[in-house]
Amino acid sequence: MLRAAARHVKEIFLSQVLLLLPDSEGHLTERAAESVTYLFDTREQAVAQWVFDHGRPAGKTTDTLPAAKGLYLPLHTSRGLVGVLGVHPTDLQLLAAPDRMHLLEAFANQIALAVE
């Protein structure tokens, strides 16, 4: 299911996609990836972990940690955070329009429900 979700996000947003879920200690681990060629290094991991710890988006196109290579969105459910969606678009303009960001957020919400 997670791979299918990552694939759909990749196709619609022409992006590289990571789905990260916490382990038993709350550290994020990669659970699904689509076309990830950028380096998900310790800096990117720190951004994703910040998103998980604070429950707010960070990275590209945001005011929080904008130097990151990817955009990271929290996966919220009624029981709390269940993970992080990482997106690295080939063209940032694909996320510039508010309706595109709303669509990406809707995908994040659906993925969160599936994880829950």
PDB file of C-alpha atoms in Angstrom:
ATOM      1  CA  MET A   1       0.000   0.000   0.000  1.00  0.00           C
ATOM      2  CA  LEU A   2       2.745   2.485   0.882  1.00  0.00           C
ATOM      3  CA  ARG A   3       4.616   1.807  -2.353  1.00  0.00           C
ATOM      4  CA  ALA A   4       1.431   2.398  -4.353  1.00  0.00           C
ATOM      5  CA  ALA A   5       0.850   5.682  -2.526  1.00  0.00           C
ATOM      6  CA  ALA A   6       4.440   6.784  -3.160  1.00  0.00           C
ATOM      7  CA  ARG A   7       4.084   5.875  -6.828  1.00  0.00           C
ATOM      8  CA  HIS A   8       0.896   7.958  -7.191  1.00  0.00           C
ATOM      9  CA  VAL A   9       2.514  10.993  -5.572  1.00  0.00           C
ATOM     10  CA  LYS A  10       5.540  10.534  -7.852  1.00  0.00           C
ATOM     11  CA  GLU A  11       3.385  10.418 -10.978  1.00  0.00           C
ATOM     12  CA  ILE A  12       1.114  13.336 -10.133  1.00  0.00           C
ATOM     13  CA  PHE A  13       3.806  15.680  -8.845  1.00  0.00           C
ATOM     14  CA  LEU A  14       6.685  14.458 -11.050  1.00  0.00           C
ATOM     15  CA  SER A  15       8.678  14.011  -7.871  1.00  0.00           C
ATOM     16  CA  GLN A  16      10.982  11.748  -6.004  1.00  0.00           C
ATOM     17  CA  VAL A  17       9.082  10.467  -2.974  1.00  0.00           C
ATOM     18  CA  LEU A  18       9.959   9.060   0.447  1.00  0.00           C
ATOM     19  CA  LEU A  19       7.569   7.697   3.044  1.00  0.00           C
ATOM     20  CA  LEU A  20       9.137   7.641   6.477  1.00  0.00           C
ATOM     21  CA  LEU A  21       7.623   5.956   9.531  1.00  0.00           C
ATOM     22  CA  PRO A  22       8.943   5.909  13.094  1.00  0.00           C
ATOM     23  CA  ASP A  23      10.617   2.909  14.649  1.00  0.00           C
ATOM     24  CA  SER A  24       9.963   1.911  18.255  1.00  0.00           C
ATOM     25  CA  GLU A  25      12.245   4.717  19.480  1.00  0.00           C
ATOM     26  CA  GLY A  26      10.608   7.436  17.357  1.00  0.00           C
ATOM     27  CA  HIS A  27      13.371   7.639  14.744  1.00  0.00           C
ATOM     28  CA  LEU A  28      12.161   7.799  11.168  1.00  0.00           C
ATOM     29  CA  THR A  29      12.989   4.981   8.788  1.00  0.00           C
ATOM     30  CA  GLU A  30      12.316   4.697   5.073  1.00  0.00           C
ATOM     31  CA  ARG A  31       9.299   2.494   4.400  1.00  0.00           C
ATOM     32  CA  ALA A  32       8.703   3.298   0.725  1.00  0.00           C
ATOM     33  CA  ALA A  33      10.544   5.271  -1.944  1.00  0.00           C
ATOM     34  CA  GLU A  34       9.954   6.154  -5.574  1.00  0.00           C
ATOM     35  CA  SER A  35      12.734   7.348  -7.879  1.00  0.00           C
ATOM     36  CA  VAL A  36      14.868   8.732  -5.073  1.00  0.00           C
ATOM     37  CA  THR A  37      18.164   9.825  -6.576  1.00  0.00           C
ATOM     38  CA  TYR A  38      18.944  12.814  -4.365  1.00  0.00           C
ATOM     39  CA  LEU A  39      21.052  12.126  -1.326  1.00  0.00           C
ATOM     40  CA  PHE A  40      18.858  11.535   1.729  1.00  0.00           C
ATOM     41  CA  ASP A  41      21.742  12.378   4.005  1.00  0.00           C
ATOM     42  CA  THR A  42      21.862  13.240   7.692  1.00  0.00           C
ATOM     43  CA  ARG A  43      20.815  16.814   6.914  1.00  0.00           C
ATOM     44  CA  GLU A  44      17.686  15.676   5.079  1.00  0.00           C
ATOM     45  CA  GLN A  45      17.010  13.116   7.811  1.00  0.00           C
ATOM     46  CA  ALA A  46      17.215  15.915  10.376  1.00  0.00           C
ATOM     47  CA  VAL A  47      14.626  17.958   8.463  1.00  0.00           C
ATOM     48  CA  ALA A  48      12.278  14.972   8.239  1.00  0.00           C
ATOM     49  CA  GLN A  49      12.774  14.238  11.944  1.00  0.00           C
ATOM     50  CA  TRP A  50      12.040  17.897  12.768  1.00  0.00           C
ATOM     51  CA  VAL A  51       8.751  17.591  10.858  1.00  0.00           C
ATOM     52  CA  PHE A  52       7.872  14.462  12.815  1.00  0.00           C
ATOM     53  CA  ASP A  53       8.830  16.033  16.143  1.00  0.00           C
ATOM     54  CA  HIS A  54       6.980  19.325  15.530  1.00  0.00           C
ATOM     55  CA  GLY A  55       4.077  18.238  13.321  1.00  0.00           C
ATOM     56  CA  ARG A  56       4.639  20.998  10.776  1.00  0.00           C
ATOM     57  CA  PRO A  57       5.890  20.986   7.168  1.00  0.00           C
ATOM     58  CA  ALA A  58       9.496  21.962   6.495  1.00  0.00           C
ATOM     59  CA  GLY A  59      11.956  22.086   3.629  1.00  0.00           C
ATOM     60  CA  LYS A  60      11.613  23.391   0.082  1.00  0.00           C
ATOM     61  CA  THR A  61       8.830  25.950  -0.468  1.00  0.00           C
ATOM     62  CA  THR A  62       8.425  26.545   3.297  1.00  0.00           C
ATOM     63  CA  ASP A  63       9.842  29.120   5.696  1.00  0.00           C
ATOM     64  CA  THR A  64      11.209  26.354   7.919  1.00  0.00           C
ATOM     65  CA  LEU A  65      14.535  24.834   6.853  1.00  0.00           C
ATOM     66  CA  PRO A  66      14.062  25.922   3.201  1.00  0.00           C
ATOM     67  CA  ALA A  67      17.599  24.889   2.202  1.00  0.00           C
ATOM     68  CA  ALA A  68      16.561  21.227   2.315  1.00  0.00           C
ATOM     69  CA  LYS A  69      16.450  19.343  -0.977  1.00  0.00           C
ATOM     70  CA  GLY A  70      12.970  18.000  -0.294  1.00  0.00           C
ATOM     71  CA  LEU A  71       9.647  19.170   1.084  1.00  0.00           C
ATOM     72  CA  TYR A  72       8.566  17.160   4.116  1.00  0.00           C
ATOM     73  CA  LEU A  73       4.958  16.926   5.296  1.00  0.00           C
ATOM     74  CA  PRO A  74       3.725  15.400   8.543  1.00  0.00           C
ATOM     75  CA  LEU A  75       1.292  12.495   8.341  1.00  0.00           C
ATOM     76  CA  HIS A  76      -1.401  13.427  10.887  1.00  0.00           C
ATOM     77  CA  THR A  77      -4.171  11.168  12.194  1.00  0.00           C
ATOM     78  CA  SER A  78      -6.643  11.496  15.035  1.00  0.00           C
ATOM     79  CA  ARG A  79      -4.168   9.549  17.178  1.00  0.00           C
ATOM     80  CA  GLY A  80      -1.234  11.819  16.366  1.00  0.00           C
ATOM     81  CA  LEU A  81       1.639  11.755  13.913  1.00  0.00           C
ATOM     82  CA  VAL A  82       2.324   8.482  12.135  1.00  0.00           C
ATOM     83  CA  GLY A  83       5.116   9.503   9.756  1.00  0.00           C
ATOM     84  CA  VAL A  84       6.455  11.937   7.182  1.00  0.00           C
ATOM     85  CA  LEU A  85       5.987  12.281   3.426  1.00  0.00           C
ATOM     86  CA  GLY A  86       9.083  13.585   1.642  1.00  0.00           C
ATOM     87  CA  VAL A  87       8.735  15.045  -1.856  1.00  0.00           C
ATOM     88  CA  HIS A  88      11.502  16.323  -4.140  1.00  0.00           C
ATOM     89  CA  PRO A  89       9.851  17.709  -7.297  1.00  0.00           C
ATOM     90  CA  THR A  90      11.717  17.958 -10.568  1.00  0.00           C
ATOM     91  CA  ASP A  91      10.099  21.388 -10.986  1.00  0.00           C
ATOM     92  CA  LEU A  92       9.297  23.499  -7.919  1.00  0.00           C
ATOM     93  CA  GLN A  93       6.596  25.280  -9.912  1.00  0.00           C
ATOM     94  CA  LEU A  94       4.540  22.104  -9.581  1.00  0.00           C
ATOM     95  CA  LEU A  95       4.123  22.987  -5.907  1.00  0.00           C
ATOM     96  CA  ALA A  96       3.959  26.769  -6.283  1.00  0.00           C
ATOM     97  CA  ALA A  97       0.215  26.963  -6.918  1.00  0.00           C
ATOM     98  CA  PRO A  98      -1.895  26.753  -3.755  1.00  0.00           C
ATOM     99  CA  ASP A  99      -4.223  24.185  -5.325  1.00  0.00           C
ATOM    100  CA  ARG A 100      -1.260  21.871  -5.969  1.00  0.00           C
ATOM    101  CA  MET A 101      -0.113  22.175  -2.353  1.00  0.00           C
ATOM    102  CA  HIS A 102      -3.665  21.438  -1.193  1.00  0.00           C
ATOM    103  CA  LEU A 103      -3.669  18.345  -3.385  1.00  0.00           C
ATOM    104  CA  LEU A 104      -0.341  17.193  -1.932  1.00  0.00           C
ATOM    105  CA  GLU A 105      -1.667  17.780   1.591  1.00  0.00           C
ATOM    106  CA  ALA A 106      -4.750  15.712   0.702  1.00  0.00           C
ATOM    107  CA  PHE A 107      -2.453  12.889  -0.425  1.00  0.00           C
ATOM    108  CA  ALA A 108      -0.560  13.161   2.871  1.00  0.00           C
ATOM    109  CA  ASN A 109      -3.848  12.912   4.788  1.00  0.00           C
ATOM    110  CA  GLN A 110      -4.920   9.826   2.849  1.00  0.00           C
ATOM    111  CA  ILE A 111      -1.547   8.166   3.351  1.00  0.00           C
ATOM    112  CA  ALA A 112      -1.747   8.915   7.079  1.00  0.00           C
ATOM    113  CA  LEU A 113      -5.158   7.245   7.292  1.00  0.00           C
ATOM    114  CA  ALA A 114      -3.822   4.205   5.466  1.00  0.00           C
ATOM    115  CA  VAL A 115      -0.875   3.952   7.868  1.00  0.00           C
ATOM    116  CA  GLU A 116      -3.132   4.290  10.904  1.00  0.00           C
TER     117      GLU A 116
END
